[in-house]
Every structure is written in C-alpha cells, then in structure tokens.
Amino acid sequence: MQQSTRSRLALRTVALGYLALLLAVPLAMIFYRTFERGLGAFVHQITTPACISAISLSLTIVAIVVPINVVLGVVTALALARGRFPGKGILHAMVDLPFAVSPVVVGVSLTLLWGVHGWFGGLAGHGIHVIFSLPGMVLATIFVTLPFVVREVEPVLVEIGEEQEQAAATLGASRGQIFRRITLPAIRWGLAYGVVLTVARSLGEFGALTVVAGGVAGQSQTLTLLVHARYLDDRNTYGAYCAATVLMVMALLTLLLMVVVNRQRATQSEEVAA
Amino acid sequence: MISVCGVSKRYGSAQILNDVSLDIPDGSLTALLGPSGSGKTSLLRIIAGLEEPDAGTVVLSGENVTAVAPQRRNIGFVFQHYAAFKHMTVRDNVAFGLTIRKRPRREIDARVNELLGIVGLAGYSHRYPNQLSGGQRQRMALARALAVDPKVLLLDEPFGALDAKVREDLRGWLRRLHENVHVTTVLVTHDQEEAMDVAGHIALMNAGRIEQFGTPREVYEAPATEFVLRFLGPVAEFCGRLVRPHDLRVTRDHTPGAIAARVTRISHLGFEVRIELSAGDAAPITAQVTRGEARHLEVNPGDEVWVSAEDVAASIRLVG
C-alpha cells in the first residue's frame, strides 16, 4: 500500500507520541527524581538494610524459580509437543491459566491452600511456614511465570519435529543422549528466551506477593514490595524512586538480554526453515 | 535376512497393516512399492522399531527383535526429509553413531573420511547441513546411517523430496553403492520406475497387504493381481482381459485369436505410437506400437485391422 508522506509522518508521530507519553516520560521522571539529589543520596537509599535485604530476596526468588521453571517447563513442553494422551487439551489450557488469572487471585488461593487455616495449614505446626515466608513467595512466582518457558519451548519442539530424535535413536543414542545432544541444542534459544521472560516477570511480580509475602522489611519484602511500602506506608517517596530505579536497571539489563537472545533465536529459526 | 511375520497395525479405526508376512533375502536391495496409504512406510518403521506392531514378529538375522528398541537393532535409517542434525557439522553428523559408541577418535576420523569419500562429500566435513543442497544432505544422511555398519539399511522415500534430475542421479548412485557395500537394504517408494530401476526385489503393497513379492521382471511379466498390473504401468482392456498396450498386436491380416477393429485415431509420441481402435460394441482399445512397427503397418484412421494379445502371462482376466 502506498502512503503519502503526510500520513506516514502522522502515523509515526502518533506511535512515538503514544510510546513517549505512556512509557518513556514516566520512567524518565523516576530517573530524574532519583538522581536530582546526587549520587550519594541515591547510594544511601539503596544500601539501607531493608533495601539490601529486598534486593537479595528478589534475586533469591529468581534463583529458585528459574531452575524449577526450566526443568518443569521443558518437561511440560515435551509432553505437549510429543505426547499422545487424553486430556492434552486441558493441559494446554492450564498452562495458559496464569496469563488469564489475576496475580491477586493467585495469592489468595495460595493462602487458602497453605495458610494456617488452609488444607496444608497443619504444616505450620511442624515449623514449616509457607505463607508469609520464602516458600510462599516462590510458589506464587512460579505460578505467574509458569507459561513462559513452556510457551517458548513447545513451538520449537513442534517445528523441529521428531525425525532428528528418531534418527539419533536408530544410531544407538539413549533417551538421555538424544535429549542432551539433539533436543537441547535445538531448543536452547527458545529456552533462553523463556528464562529471560521468567526473570523479568519474577522481578516485577507484585500482586500475588502482596498477599502471600509478609512484607516485613528486612525479612519478607521483595524489591517491588519495598517500593510500594516506602511510597505509601513510609511516605518516603524519594526512597521509593531509588528502589524503583534499581528495579528498572535490572529490567533494562533483562531487556538487553532479551534483545540479544531474540536475535539468536531468529537466526536459528531461519536455519530450521532452511 | 529380514523376516516379517503376521504383522498388523492399526491407528484408531484405520487398518494400516493387515497380517503382513515378508522374507527379505540377505544382501538384497528390496523395494516396498505402493500408493500412499498402502502401509509401506509403516512396515519399514516397524522393521526399524520406530513403530510397534499390534501383532506379529520382526526377525533380523535370526534374532526376534519385535520387543527390541531401535537403538539395539543395529539398523541404519534414512528419512525422506534427511533428519539432518542441524546444529552439527557434516563430520559430526556422520560421526554421531560412532561417538555414541565411544569409539576412539582416530578410528572415528578414519571412518568418517572414508564415508564422506564414498558419498562424494569429502570437502564438506566442516559445513553445516543448511549449507548443503538436498541431494548432498541425503548423501550425508546415508553416510551417517552407514557409519555404524548396520546389518540392515532402511530408506524411507529417500529421494522423495528431491527434484527429478537429482533423483535420477542418486538412484544410480544408490545402486552402485549397494553393489559395493552389500548391506541388506529396504527402500520405500511410490515410484514404480524407481523401484524397477534400483531394486532386485519388489514387494507391491496395497491397502495394508502385500499383493506380490518378486523380482522386477516377475512382477511386471507375471502380475499376481489386477492391482499389480495396473500399478506398474498403463493397461488396456481387451476381450475381457487387462493387458499392457504394448502387448497388443495390430496386423493387416487375420491371425489366430485376433478380433476385427477399426482405427479411430493415431498419436505419434516420439518413440512410441498410440493407435486407438474400436471393435464393435466393446470399449475402445488403445494399442501401443513402436515407430518402426507403425511405419511397417502403414495404417490410417478408418482402416480395418486385426488385434490380438501377445503375452497372456502378463494379462489379468477381468472378473464380472
């Protein structure tokens, strides 16, 4: 379709204006507010015990969630792409459930299940605390990030098909060898992209954590919860800006990784198509 | 020897293989030939262990392997779409089976170089599959399958994804390879010319059964069923029999068994000449003669001629 220069310019202005107004301006504002008092003040705000604890808690959750999602996500993707079993359609729909369900609902349902009065509440009597402590936060984060690895890996598995794996089998490779030498190299960039998305979503998770995390500073407060608490409870808006900036820098690093991985993935799928 | 005995397979409500038995002699090159859906690929995959039969047994070199995994059947399998390991170089593709068997590196290198030489890919060992043409990829896949010295080489429509010229080259190449390597080979194809050209034996398959097993000459010259006759080439109906158009003899003078017919049309198709005839109330007959015969005969549309069938062994009586 031919477009006149004028309509092209108009379209461009609308698109860029929209992005600037909704994304760039608010984020730039936070950067500006963070650094207007100088680097020293910023460093002071992000090295308080509460902030350091929040950063390390957020990273700990990521460190636990990512390996679990990688293993379970690849297994689920394999089941969906290769398996023939009744109820596959239901499994498909269930994987997408976290996209549809609000994180707050996830938090509430986890509390119902694991809270003191929930089905597994008896565990608290044995010293195993889930809600308001790390296990609950990990469970909530796994729930909301579950689809990413599955949804990135499954289409790749479908696309490469089973023939390479069968060829490896006829050449004597065991199931483990086939997975390591044939399947894993084929899905590696899809998997990497799924991991990057999981990291981004884990760092940013807020809704489910407000319910299941205690939000006790220095103990069960993630970076997102810290931003929220500083802003609303402590009336420390400047501290909230600083913590938000830390969160944003992490997100930007993840984004950068995303771009790199995505480019690799695109080259690889061209190779598959060739 | 490959012995398939009483093998049946169904997918849902479709009976893919129906009590199939077949003995494939050692060292032979056998084609499983049939239209799509005849069960030939399923039979090959069952021999390889990639599919499990619902009933029946598969015996390779005297060993019942029906319950043995493909990894331990000592076979080589070549797929229609190559199944190249895309993230490995040509060398690593060919070396795969030997690497899995943990052979010493020096032995692997020697074997890979030998095979790449045989398949004509000597200078390509560091390329990736996507840098090869289709024909080259399929030759790499063959080298990969041969690297582990399989007892049996199974080829599933190996030339099906290639264009006509490459296909013909590879066909001759496979025949020569088989003459040198002598591994028992089974080739699945739907192309009767390919089967006749390459294979020493042909198993004609239709609707999950084997219609006939024999040498190319046997199945062509003495077809066991109407399906075999029709599948291997054009047929003409003559006096209640199905015959090959080139087995019809057209003469000026009456010969024993001949019927009278009128020439309706003559088409010159290069080396062959097609004569369309009508004989009374019977269906139109098409006879095929060589250029030389046509010149000798000197017939024109409207001429009265005599038609007889030459080779009764290669014809089938039509029922009903």
Coordinates of C-alpha atoms in Angstrom, one line a residue:
Chain A
M1 CA 0.0 0.0 0.0
Q2 CA 1.3 3.4 -0.9
Q3 CA 1.2 6.0 1.8
S4 CA 1.6 9.7 1.3
T5 CA 4.4 11.3 3.2
R6 CA 2.0 13.2 5.3
S7 CA 0.0 10.2 6.5
R8 CA 3.2 8.4 7.2
L9 CA 4.5 11.2 9.3
A10 CA 1.2 11.4 11.1
L11 CA 1.3 7.7 11.9
R12 CA 4.8 7.9 13.1
T13 CA 4.0 10.9 15.4
V14 CA 1.0 9.1 16.9
A15 CA 3.0 5.9 17.5
L16 CA 6.0 7.7 19.0
G17 CA 3.9 10.2 21.0
Y18 CA 1.9 7.3 22.4
L19 CA 5.1 5.4 23.5
A20 CA 6.7 8.6 24.8
L21 CA 3.7 9.7 26.9
L22 CA 2.9 6.3 28.3
L23 CA 6.3 4.7 28.7
A24 CA 9.2 7.0 28.3
V25 CA 8.1 10.1 30.2
P26 CA 7.0 8.3 33.4
L27 CA 10.2 6.3 33.5
A28 CA 12.4 9.3 32.8
M29 CA 10.6 11.2 35.5
I30 CA 11.6 8.5 38.1
F31 CA 15.2 8.6 36.9
Y32 CA 15.2 12.4 37.1
R33 CA 13.7 12.3 40.7
T34 CA 16.2 9.7 41.7
F35 CA 19.3 11.5 40.7
E36 CA 18.3 15.1 41.3
R37 CA 19.7 14.9 44.8
G38 CA 23.0 13.4 43.6
L39 CA 24.6 10.0 43.5
G40 CA 25.4 10.0 47.3
A41 CA 21.8 10.2 48.3
F42 CA 20.8 7.5 45.9
V43 CA 23.5 5.2 47.2
H44 CA 22.4 5.8 50.7
Q45 CA 18.8 4.9 49.9
I46 CA 19.7 1.7 48.2
T47 CA 22.2 0.5 50.8
T48 CA 19.8 0.5 53.8
P49 CA 19.5 -2.9 55.4
A50 CA 15.9 -3.1 54.2
C51 CA 16.8 -2.3 50.6
I52 CA 19.7 -4.7 50.5
S53 CA 17.6 -7.4 52.0
A54 CA 14.8 -6.7 49.4
I55 CA 17.3 -6.9 46.5
S56 CA 18.7 -10.1 47.8
L57 CA 15.3 -11.6 48.4
S58 CA 14.1 -10.7 44.9
L59 CA 17.3 -12.3 43.4
T60 CA 16.9 -15.3 45.6
I61 CA 13.4 -15.9 44.4
V62 CA 14.6 -15.6 40.8
A63 CA 17.5 -18.0 41.5
I64 CA 15.0 -20.6 42.9
V65 CA 12.2 -20.0 40.4
V66 CA 14.3 -20.1 37.2
P67 CA 15.8 -23.6 37.5
I68 CA 12.4 -25.1 38.6
N69 CA 10.6 -23.5 35.7
V70 CA 13.4 -24.6 33.3
V71 CA 13.1 -28.3 34.3
L72 CA 9.3 -28.4 34.7
G73 CA 8.7 -26.1 31.7
V74 CA 10.8 -28.3 29.4
V75 CA 9.1 -31.5 30.7
T76 CA 5.7 -29.9 30.1
A77 CA 6.6 -28.6 26.7
L78 CA 7.9 -32.1 25.7
A79 CA 4.6 -33.7 27.0
L80 CA 2.6 -31.2 25.0
A81 CA 4.6 -31.4 21.8
R82 CA 5.4 -35.1 21.8
G83 CA 3.0 -36.9 24.0
R84 CA -0.3 -38.5 22.9
F85 CA -2.5 -38.8 25.9
P86 CA -6.1 -37.9 26.9
G87 CA -6.6 -34.5 28.5
K88 CA -3.8 -32.9 26.4
G89 CA -6.2 -30.1 25.5
I90 CA -6.9 -29.4 29.2
L91 CA -3.2 -29.3 30.0
H92 CA -2.7 -26.8 27.1
A93 CA -5.4 -24.6 28.6
M94 CA -4.0 -24.9 32.1
V95 CA -0.6 -23.8 31.1
D96 CA -2.1 -20.5 29.9
L97 CA -4.1 -20.1 33.1
P98 CA -1.6 -17.8 34.8
F99 CA -1.9 -15.4 31.9
A100 CA -5.7 -15.1 32.5
V101 CA -5.9 -15.2 36.3
S102 CA -5.1 -12.0 38.2
P103 CA -2.0 -12.4 40.4
V104 CA -4.0 -11.3 43.4
V105 CA -6.3 -14.3 42.9
V106 CA -3.2 -16.5 42.8
G107 CA -2.1 -15.0 46.1
V108 CA -5.5 -15.5 47.7
S109 CA -5.8 -19.1 46.5
L110 CA -2.3 -20.0 47.7
T111 CA -3.2 -18.6 51.1
L112 CA -6.4 -20.7 51.2
L113 CA -4.3 -23.8 50.5
W114 CA -1.2 -23.2 52.5
G115 CA -2.3 -20.6 55.1
V116 CA -2.8 -21.6 58.8
H117 CA -6.4 -22.5 58.2
G118 CA -5.9 -24.0 54.7
W119 CA -5.7 -27.7 53.7
F120 CA -1.9 -27.8 54.2
G121 CA -2.0 -25.4 57.2
G122 CA -1.1 -28.2 59.6
L123 CA 2.5 -27.9 58.3
A124 CA 2.9 -24.7 60.2
G125 CA 2.6 -26.7 63.4
H126 CA 5.7 -28.6 62.3
G127 CA 7.6 -25.5 61.8
I128 CA 7.1 -25.4 58.0
H129 CA 5.9 -21.9 57.2
V130 CA 4.8 -21.3 53.6
I131 CA 2.6 -18.2 53.6
F132 CA 4.4 -15.0 54.7
S133 CA 7.8 -16.6 54.1
L134 CA 10.1 -17.6 51.2
P135 CA 8.3 -20.8 50.1
G136 CA 5.0 -19.0 49.6
M137 CA 6.7 -16.2 47.6
V138 CA 8.4 -18.8 45.4
L139 CA 5.2 -20.7 44.9
A140 CA 3.4 -17.5 43.9
T141 CA 6.2 -16.5 41.5
I142 CA 6.3 -20.0 39.9
F143 CA 2.6 -19.8 39.3
V144 CA 2.7 -16.5 37.5
T145 CA 5.8 -17.4 35.5
L146 CA 4.9 -21.0 34.6
P147 CA 3.8 -20.4 31.0
F148 CA 6.9 -18.6 29.7
V149 CA 9.3 -21.5 29.3
V150 CA 6.6 -23.8 28.1
R151 CA 5.2 -21.4 25.6
E152 CA 8.7 -20.6 24.2
V153 CA 10.0 -24.2 24.0
E154 CA 6.9 -26.0 22.8
P155 CA 6.6 -24.4 19.3
V156 CA 10.3 -25.0 18.7
L157 CA 9.8 -28.7 19.6
V158 CA 6.8 -28.9 17.2
E159 CA 8.8 -27.1 14.5
I160 CA 11.9 -29.3 14.6
G161 CA 9.7 -32.5 14.7
E162 CA 10.6 -35.9 15.9
E163 CA 12.7 -37.1 13.0
Q164 CA 16.1 -35.9 14.3
E165 CA 15.4 -37.6 17.6
Q166 CA 14.3 -40.8 15.8
A167 CA 17.4 -40.7 13.6
A168 CA 19.5 -40.4 16.7
A169 CA 17.7 -43.4 18.2
T170 CA 18.4 -45.6 15.2
L171 CA 22.1 -44.6 15.5
G172 CA 22.1 -46.0 19.1
A173 CA 21.6 -42.9 21.2
S174 CA 19.7 -43.5 24.5
R175 CA 16.9 -41.2 25.6
G176 CA 19.2 -39.1 27.7
Q177 CA 21.8 -38.8 24.9
I178 CA 19.1 -37.8 22.5
F179 CA 17.9 -35.1 24.8
R180 CA 21.4 -33.8 25.5
R181 CA 22.8 -34.0 22.0
I182 CA 19.8 -33.4 19.8
T183 CA 16.8 -31.8 21.6
L184 CA 18.5 -29.4 24.0
P185 CA 20.7 -27.8 21.3
A186 CA 17.7 -27.3 19.2
I187 CA 15.6 -25.6 21.8
R188 CA 18.4 -23.7 23.5
W189 CA 17.5 -20.2 22.3
G190 CA 13.8 -20.7 22.8
L191 CA 14.6 -21.9 26.3
A192 CA 16.9 -18.9 26.9
Y193 CA 14.2 -16.5 25.9
G194 CA 11.7 -18.2 28.2
V195 CA 14.2 -17.9 31.0
V196 CA 14.7 -14.1 30.3
L197 CA 10.9 -13.6 30.3
T198 CA 10.7 -15.6 33.6
V199 CA 13.4 -13.4 35.2
A200 CA 11.7 -10.2 34.1
R201 CA 8.3 -11.4 35.3
S202 CA 9.7 -12.7 38.6
L203 CA 11.5 -9.4 39.4
G204 CA 8.4 -7.4 38.7
E205 CA 5.8 -9.7 40.4
F206 CA 3.7 -7.7 42.9
G207 CA 0.1 -8.7 43.1
A208 CA 0.4 -12.3 44.3
L209 CA 3.3 -11.3 46.6
T210 CA 1.3 -8.6 48.4
V211 CA -1.0 -11.4 49.6
V212 CA 1.5 -14.2 50.4
A213 CA 4.6 -12.2 51.4
G214 CA 4.6 -10.8 54.9
G215 CA 6.1 -7.6 53.6
V216 CA 8.2 -7.4 56.8
A217 CA 11.1 -5.1 55.9
G218 CA 14.4 -7.0 56.0
Q219 CA 12.7 -10.4 56.0
S220 CA 9.9 -10.9 53.6
Q221 CA 9.9 -7.8 51.5
T222 CA 10.9 -8.0 47.8
L223 CA 12.0 -5.0 45.8
T224 CA 8.6 -4.4 44.4
L225 CA 7.0 -4.6 47.9
L226 CA 9.7 -2.2 49.2
V227 CA 8.9 0.4 46.5
H228 CA 5.2 0.1 47.5
A229 CA 5.9 0.3 51.2
R230 CA 8.3 3.2 51.0
Y231 CA 5.9 5.1 48.8
L232 CA 2.6 4.6 50.7
D233 CA 3.4 3.4 54.2
D234 CA 6.7 5.2 55.0
R235 CA 5.9 8.3 52.9
N236 CA 9.5 8.1 51.7
T237 CA 8.8 8.9 48.1
Y238 CA 12.4 9.6 47.4
G239 CA 13.4 6.2 48.7
A240 CA 10.7 4.6 46.6
Y241 CA 12.1 6.3 43.5
C242 CA 15.6 5.0 44.3
A243 CA 14.3 1.4 44.8
A244 CA 12.3 1.7 41.6
T245 CA 15.3 2.8 39.7
V246 CA 17.2 -0.3 40.9
L247 CA 14.3 -2.4 39.7
M248 CA 14.3 -0.6 36.4
V249 CA 18.0 -1.1 35.9
M250 CA 17.6 -4.8 36.5
A251 CA 14.7 -4.8 34.0
L252 CA 16.7 -2.9 31.4
L253 CA 19.5 -5.5 31.7
T254 CA 17.0 -8.2 31.2
L255 CA 15.6 -6.4 28.3
L256 CA 19.0 -6.1 26.7
L257 CA 19.5 -9.9 27.2
M258 CA 16.1 -10.4 25.6
V259 CA 17.1 -8.5 22.5
V260 CA 20.3 -10.5 22.2
V261 CA 18.6 -13.8 22.8
N262 CA 15.8 -13.0 20.5
R263 CA 18.2 -12.2 17.7
Q264 CA 19.9 -15.5 18.1
R265 CA 16.6 -17.3 18.2
A266 CA 15.5 -15.6 15.0
T267 CA 18.7 -16.7 13.2
Q268 CA 18.2 -20.2 14.5
S269 CA 14.7 -20.5 13.3
E270 CA 15.8 -19.3 9.9
E271 CA 18.3 -22.2 9.9
V272 CA 15.5 -24.6 10.9
A273 CA 13.4 -23.3 8.0
A274 CA 16.3 -23.6 5.5
Chain B
M1 CA 17.6 -62.0 6.4
I2 CA 14.7 -59.8 7.4
S3 CA 11.6 -61.8 8.3
V4 CA 8.3 -60.1 8.9
C5 CA 5.6 -62.5 10.1
G6 CA 1.9 -61.8 10.6
V7 CA 2.4 -58.1 11.3
S8 CA -0.7 -56.0 11.8
K9 CA -1.1 -52.4 12.8
R10 CA -4.0 -50.1 13.2
Y11 CA -4.2 -46.3 14.0
G12 CA -7.6 -45.7 15.5
S13 CA -10.1 -47.1 13.1
A14 CA -7.7 -47.4 10.1
Q15 CA -6.1 -50.8 9.5
I16 CA -2.7 -49.8 8.2
L17 CA -1.1 -53.2 8.0
N18 CA -3.2 -56.4 7.8
D19 CA -1.4 -59.7 8.6
V20 CA 1.7 -58.9 6.5
S21 CA 4.4 -61.5 6.1
L22 CA 7.6 -61.0 4.1
D23 CA 11.1 -62.5 3.9
I24 CA 13.8 -60.2 2.5
P25 CA 16.9 -62.1 1.5
D26 CA 20.4 -61.1 2.9
G27 CA 22.3 -58.7 0.8
S28 CA 19.4 -57.8 -1.4
L29 CA 18.0 -54.4 -2.3
T30 CA 14.3 -54.7 -1.9
A31 CA 11.7 -52.0 -2.6
L32 CA 8.4 -51.7 -0.8
L33 CA 6.3 -50.2 -3.5
G34 CA 2.8 -48.9 -3.3
P35 CA 0.5 -45.9 -3.4
S36 CA 0.4 -43.6 -0.4
G37 CA -1.6 -45.1 2.4
S38 CA -0.7 -48.7 1.4
G39 CA 1.2 -49.2 4.7
K40 CA 4.8 -49.4 3.2
T41 CA 6.3 -46.7 5.4
S42 CA 4.6 -48.2 8.5
L43 CA 6.1 -51.6 7.6
L44 CA 9.5 -50.0 7.3
R45 CA 9.2 -48.2 10.6
I46 CA 8.1 -51.4 12.3
I47 CA 11.2 -53.2 10.9
A48 CA 13.2 -50.3 12.3
G49 CA 11.5 -50.4 15.7
L50 CA 10.2 -46.8 15.4
E51 CA 6.7 -48.2 15.5
E52 CA 5.3 -51.1 17.4
P53 CA 3.2 -53.7 15.6
D54 CA -0.2 -54.7 17.2
A55 CA 0.5 -58.3 16.2
G56 CA 3.2 -60.3 14.5
T57 CA 7.0 -60.5 14.8
V58 CA 10.1 -59.0 13.2
V59 CA 13.2 -61.1 12.9
L60 CA 16.6 -59.6 11.9
S61 CA 19.4 -62.1 11.2
G62 CA 17.7 -64.8 13.2
E63 CA 17.0 -62.7 16.2
N64 CA 13.5 -61.9 17.2
V65 CA 13.7 -58.1 17.7
T66 CA 9.9 -57.3 18.0
A67 CA 10.4 -56.1 21.5
V68 CA 13.9 -54.6 21.0
A69 CA 14.3 -50.8 20.9
P70 CA 15.6 -49.2 17.7
Q71 CA 18.8 -48.3 19.4
R72 CA 19.7 -52.0 19.7
R73 CA 18.6 -53.3 16.3
N74 CA 21.8 -52.4 14.5
I75 CA 20.0 -50.7 11.7
G76 CA 20.6 -47.6 9.5
F77 CA 17.6 -45.5 8.8
V78 CA 17.3 -42.7 6.2
F79 CA 14.4 -40.3 6.3
Q80 CA 12.6 -38.6 3.4
H81 CA 13.4 -35.2 4.8
Y82 CA 17.0 -36.1 5.7
A83 CA 16.6 -35.6 9.5
A84 CA 20.0 -33.9 9.5
F85 CA 21.3 -32.8 12.9
K86 CA 21.1 -29.1 12.0
H87 CA 23.4 -27.8 14.8
M88 CA 26.2 -30.3 13.9
T89 CA 28.7 -30.1 11.1
V90 CA 28.7 -32.8 8.3
R91 CA 31.5 -34.5 10.1
D92 CA 29.7 -34.6 13.4
N93 CA 26.5 -35.8 11.8
V94 CA 28.3 -38.8 10.2
A95 CA 30.3 -39.4 13.3
F96 CA 27.2 -39.4 15.6
G97 CA 26.7 -43.1 15.9
L98 CA 30.4 -43.8 16.4
T99 CA 30.6 -41.1 19.1
I100 CA 27.7 -42.6 20.9
R101 CA 29.5 -45.9 20.8
K102 CA 32.6 -44.2 22.3
R103 CA 35.0 -45.3 19.6
P104 CA 38.5 -43.9 19.7
R105 CA 38.8 -40.5 17.9
R106 CA 41.3 -41.8 15.4
E107 CA 39.0 -44.6 14.3
I108 CA 36.1 -42.2 14.0
D109 CA 38.0 -39.8 11.9
A110 CA 39.2 -42.5 9.6
R111 CA 35.7 -43.9 9.2
V112 CA 34.1 -40.5 8.6
N113 CA 36.7 -39.6 6.0
E114 CA 36.2 -42.9 4.2
L115 CA 32.4 -42.5 4.2
L116 CA 32.5 -38.9 3.1
G117 CA 34.7 -40.0 0.2
I118 CA 32.2 -42.7 -0.7
V119 CA 29.2 -40.4 -0.8
G120 CA 31.2 -37.6 -2.6
L121 CA 31.2 -35.1 0.3
A122 CA 35.0 -35.2 1.0
G123 CA 35.5 -31.5 1.1
Y124 CA 32.4 -30.7 3.1
S125 CA 33.2 -32.1 6.5
H126 CA 33.1 -28.6 8.2
R127 CA 29.9 -27.4 6.6
Y128 CA 26.5 -27.3 8.3
P129 CA 23.5 -29.1 6.8
N130 CA 21.9 -25.8 5.8
Q131 CA 24.9 -25.1 3.6
L132 CA 24.2 -28.3 1.5
S133 CA 21.8 -29.0 -1.3
G134 CA 19.0 -31.5 -0.8
G135 CA 20.9 -34.2 -2.6
Q136 CA 24.0 -33.6 -0.6
R137 CA 22.1 -33.7 2.7
Q138 CA 20.6 -37.0 1.7
R139 CA 24.0 -38.4 0.9
M140 CA 25.2 -37.2 4.3
A141 CA 22.3 -38.9 5.9
L142 CA 23.2 -42.1 4.1
A143 CA 26.8 -41.8 5.2
R144 CA 25.6 -41.3 8.8
A145 CA 23.4 -44.4 8.6
L146 CA 26.3 -46.5 7.1
A147 CA 28.9 -45.3 9.6
V148 CA 27.8 -47.8 12.3
D149 CA 28.0 -50.8 9.9
P150 CA 24.3 -51.6 10.2
K151 CA 23.1 -55.1 9.4
V152 CA 20.1 -53.5 7.6
L153 CA 19.8 -50.2 5.8
L154 CA 16.2 -48.8 5.7
L155 CA 15.4 -46.0 3.4
D156 CA 12.0 -44.2 3.6
E157 CA 11.3 -42.4 0.3
P158 CA 14.9 -41.2 0.3
F159 CA 14.6 -39.3 -3.0
G160 CA 11.0 -38.1 -2.5
A161 CA 11.9 -34.6 -1.6
L162 CA 14.4 -34.1 -4.4
D163 CA 13.8 -32.8 -7.9
A164 CA 13.7 -35.2 -10.9
K165 CA 17.3 -34.8 -12.1
V166 CA 19.0 -35.2 -8.7
R167 CA 16.6 -38.1 -8.0
E168 CA 17.8 -40.0 -11.0
D169 CA 21.4 -39.3 -10.3
L170 CA 21.0 -40.5 -6.7
R171 CA 19.1 -43.6 -7.9
G172 CA 22.1 -44.8 -10.0
W173 CA 24.4 -43.8 -7.2
L174 CA 22.5 -45.9 -4.6
R175 CA 22.5 -48.9 -6.9
R176 CA 26.3 -48.7 -7.3
L177 CA 26.7 -48.1 -3.6
H178 CA 24.7 -51.2 -2.9
E179 CA 26.8 -53.2 -5.3
N180 CA 29.9 -52.2 -3.3
V181 CA 28.6 -52.3 0.3
H182 CA 26.2 -55.3 0.1
V183 CA 24.2 -54.3 3.1
T184 CA 20.6 -55.7 3.1
T185 CA 18.6 -52.7 2.0
V186 CA 14.9 -51.9 2.1
L187 CA 13.7 -48.9 0.1
V188 CA 10.2 -47.4 0.4
T189 CA 8.9 -45.7 -2.7
H190 CA 5.7 -44.9 -4.5
D191 CA 7.5 -44.5 -7.8
Q192 CA 7.3 -47.8 -9.8
E193 CA 10.1 -46.7 -12.2
E194 CA 12.4 -46.0 -9.3
A195 CA 11.6 -49.4 -7.8
M196 CA 12.1 -51.3 -11.1
D197 CA 15.4 -49.4 -11.7
V198 CA 17.0 -49.8 -8.4
A199 CA 15.7 -52.9 -6.6
G200 CA 16.5 -56.5 -7.0
H201 CA 13.2 -57.5 -5.4
I202 CA 9.9 -55.6 -5.2
A203 CA 7.1 -56.1 -2.6
L204 CA 4.0 -54.5 -4.0
M205 CA 1.8 -53.2 -1.3
N206 CA -1.9 -52.1 -1.3
A207 CA -4.3 -51.4 1.5
G208 CA -2.1 -52.9 4.2
R209 CA -1.3 -56.1 2.4
I210 CA 1.4 -57.4 0.2
E211 CA 0.0 -58.1 -3.3
Q212 CA 3.1 -59.7 -4.7
F213 CA 6.8 -60.2 -4.0
G214 CA 9.3 -60.9 -6.7
T215 CA 11.9 -59.6 -9.0
P216 CA 11.0 -56.6 -11.2
R217 CA 10.7 -58.9 -14.2
E218 CA 8.4 -61.3 -12.3
V219 CA 6.0 -58.7 -11.0
Y220 CA 5.9 -57.0 -14.4
E221 CA 5.7 -60.0 -16.6
A222 CA 3.5 -62.2 -14.3
P223 CA 1.5 -59.9 -12.2
A224 CA -0.4 -61.7 -9.5
T225 CA -3.3 -59.4 -9.2
E226 CA -5.1 -56.7 -11.2
F227 CA -3.7 -54.1 -8.7
V228 CA -0.1 -55.1 -9.6
L229 CA -0.8 -54.9 -13.3
R230 CA -2.4 -51.5 -13.1
F231 CA 0.2 -50.1 -10.6
L232 CA 3.2 -50.9 -12.8
G233 CA 2.1 -49.3 -16.0
P234 CA -0.7 -48.4 -18.4
V235 CA -3.3 -51.1 -19.2
A236 CA -5.8 -51.7 -21.9
E237 CA -8.9 -53.7 -21.8
F238 CA -9.0 -56.4 -24.5
C239 CA -11.6 -59.2 -24.8
G240 CA -12.4 -59.3 -21.1
R241 CA -8.7 -59.2 -20.1
L242 CA -6.4 -56.4 -18.9
V243 CA -3.3 -56.3 -21.0
R244 CA -0.4 -53.9 -21.5
P245 CA -1.0 -51.7 -24.5
H246 CA 2.4 -52.7 -25.9
D247 CA 1.3 -56.4 -25.7
L248 CA -1.4 -55.7 -28.2
R249 CA -0.5 -56.7 -31.8
V250 CA -2.1 -54.8 -34.6
T251 CA -2.0 -56.6 -38.0
R252 CA -3.4 -56.1 -41.6
D253 CA -4.1 -59.8 -41.9
H254 CA -6.1 -62.1 -39.7
T255 CA -4.1 -64.1 -37.1
P256 CA -5.4 -66.8 -34.7
G257 CA -7.3 -65.2 -31.8
A258 CA -7.5 -61.8 -33.4
I259 CA -10.5 -59.6 -33.5
A260 CA -11.5 -57.1 -36.1
A261 CA -11.3 -53.4 -35.2
R262 CA -11.3 -50.0 -36.9
V263 CA -8.6 -47.5 -36.3
T264 CA -10.1 -44.3 -34.9
R265 CA -7.0 -42.2 -34.1
I266 CA -3.2 -42.4 -34.3
S267 CA -0.9 -40.4 -32.0
H268 CA 2.8 -40.1 -32.6
L269 CA 4.5 -39.8 -29.2
G270 CA 8.2 -39.8 -30.1
F271 CA 9.5 -43.4 -29.9
E272 CA 6.0 -44.9 -29.5
V273 CA 2.9 -44.7 -31.5
R274 CA -0.5 -45.0 -29.9
I275 CA -3.3 -46.5 -32.0
E276 CA -6.9 -46.1 -30.8
L277 CA -9.3 -48.7 -32.0
S278 CA -12.9 -49.5 -31.8
A279 CA -14.1 -53.1 -32.1
G280 CA -17.9 -53.5 -32.4
D281 CA -19.7 -52.8 -29.1
A282 CA -16.6 -53.3 -26.9
A283 CA -14.9 -50.4 -25.1
P284 CA -12.3 -48.5 -27.2
I285 CA -8.9 -50.2 -27.2
T286 CA -5.6 -48.4 -27.1
A287 CA -2.6 -50.3 -28.5
Q288 CA 1.0 -49.1 -28.3
V289 CA 3.4 -49.9 -31.1
T290 CA 7.0 -48.8 -31.8
R291 CA 7.7 -46.2 -34.5
G292 CA 9.2 -48.9 -36.7
E293 CA 6.1 -51.2 -36.4
A294 CA 3.8 -48.2 -37.2
R295 CA 5.8 -47.4 -40.3
H296 CA 5.7 -51.0 -41.4
L297 CA 1.9 -51.2 -40.7
E298 CA 1.0 -48.0 -42.6
V299 CA -2.4 -47.6 -41.1
N300 CA -4.6 -44.6 -41.2
P301 CA -7.8 -43.6 -39.3
G302 CA -10.7 -45.5 -40.7
D303 CA -8.7 -48.6 -41.7
E304 CA -9.9 -52.1 -40.8
V305 CA -7.2 -54.1 -38.8
W306 CA -6.9 -57.2 -36.6
V307 CA -5.9 -57.0 -33.0
S308 CA -4.6 -59.8 -30.8
A309 CA -2.9 -60.0 -27.4
E310 CA 0.6 -61.3 -27.3
D311 CA 1.7 -62.0 -23.8
V312 CA -1.1 -63.8 -21.9
A313 CA 1.1 -64.3 -18.7
A314 CA 1.2 -60.5 -18.3
S315 CA -2.5 -60.1 -18.5
I316 CA -5.3 -60.5 -16.0
R317 CA -8.8 -61.8 -16.6
L318 CA -11.4 -59.2 -15.6
V319 CA -14.0 -60.6 -13.2
G320 CA -17.7 -59.9 -13.9

